[in-house]
């Protein structure tokens, strides 16, 4: 018991010392980063006003807590602790979810670091007075650290699924509008730009991707690279097929409207096939609820009166 108490006291002192040093160093670094960011924002606003451009509204700017977390992430990224491969993977994860901005990247990194440190410290503060062995306490603290480290990835993964589902839902409608624009004689860049404007209210996620593609087509010199990036950016198979179809149409001179119409038909047929597959799985999914909830009621209704009569007969 004395040895367990000494181990627990030493663990508590080490965690408290580590948390204090980390909080002090992080506070100084975040204050410096926030001051630098404020200076950059003021310089940017001054340049925008001088050029007659609209400045960012205060409500569109990051909230103070998010700004502090992003500042922590900026300190981590600027320190070189993240390898090039890790940074590329994180950027690809955010890019696939439609959140690839410098602020979102720094916010993501800062949240991972903050939760990876704050979760075990909080778990230790809550469980240090509980009656448990030190090894169990250490395991729970380590589990809290793992959960805190993986929680931002789980949130981003869920947002990525929602983002890609929204794009895939509106892609067929966007292709129909692209067919109309192509048959009207618009060029590829004008077609993508027009569709991105028209679908912004019905399918805003698709409009965002088309706007990015239009900007790359306008500013870049390689049309093929911009069209391929449309699929590589999100990893969505349908967008990759759209980029490949547009590249082949430009390369071989096939009619753009015919290629887009064929692709739109295929996408709608695939959507219908997925719905049919879900409908075919429905009887299998209903088997367990039927066994647990419906069949007992049926047996009770059918066999209940017989059981009552048997019991009455046995009493007499």
Phi, psi and omega in degrees: 000317180297321179293319178296320180294320179293321178295316179297318178295319177295320178295319179296316180295320180294315180295319180296317178296316179296317179295321179295313178297318180294320180294319180294312179295319179294325179295316179296315181294320181292320179298318178295318181293319178297320178296318178296319179294322178296320178296318179296319179296319179295319178296318180295318178296320179296320178294319180296319178294322179295329180269000180076024182263157177286139178264167183288134179289150182299326181287343179274348181279159181299145176290159185303317181295315178297324178294323178292319178294319177295324177296321175298317177296324177295322177296318181295314181293325180285338182283346180083014179289333179273131177287167181296321180293316179296318179297318180295321179294318179295319178295321177295323178297315179290323180295322179291339177262007179072026183234028184276086168230163181297323180293316180295322179295313178295323178295320179295313180295317179297321179294321178297314181293317182295317180288325179295332179263318184288325181297311178293325178296317177295320178296321179293322179294327180280328188255359186291334179265000179284151181278088179211160181289151181300326180294323177291321177298317178297321178295319179294321178295318178295320177297321177296323178295319179294317179297317178296325179288326184268345183300315176301323178296321179294319179294315180295322178297320178294318177294326178295317178298317179296319181295313181292324177296322178293322178294313182293329179294323183262001185292320180298318176296320177297322177294322176299319178291325176294325176297316179298316179294320180294320178291337176281354176099010179283149176286173184297313180298315180293326178296312180296319180294320181292317180294321179298329178284322186285328185262009187295330181275321181281319183224079185295328181292318176295321178298323178296314180295320179293325177295318177298317179296319179297319178295320178293322178293325182283317185272330182274168181256343183254109180292322182297317180298319180295321180287325177290323179297335179300324178271325181290333183295321182254339184077010181281131185295320182295322177290326175296319178295321178296315178297318179295320179296317180293320179296315180293324178295321178287321184290317185260358176075022178285155180299129183294320182295322180294317180295318180292322179295319179296317180294320178297320178296318179295319180295319178293324178293321177294322177297317177297323178294320177296320177296320178294322177296319177295321178294325179290333179280347186299315178301323179293319180291334181275354183295311182294313175300325179293320179293321186280326190243327186269312183298320176301323177294320178296315179298322180295320181289319184283312186267350182299307179301322179296318180295322179295317179294322179297316179296319177298318180295322179291327178291323179283000000 
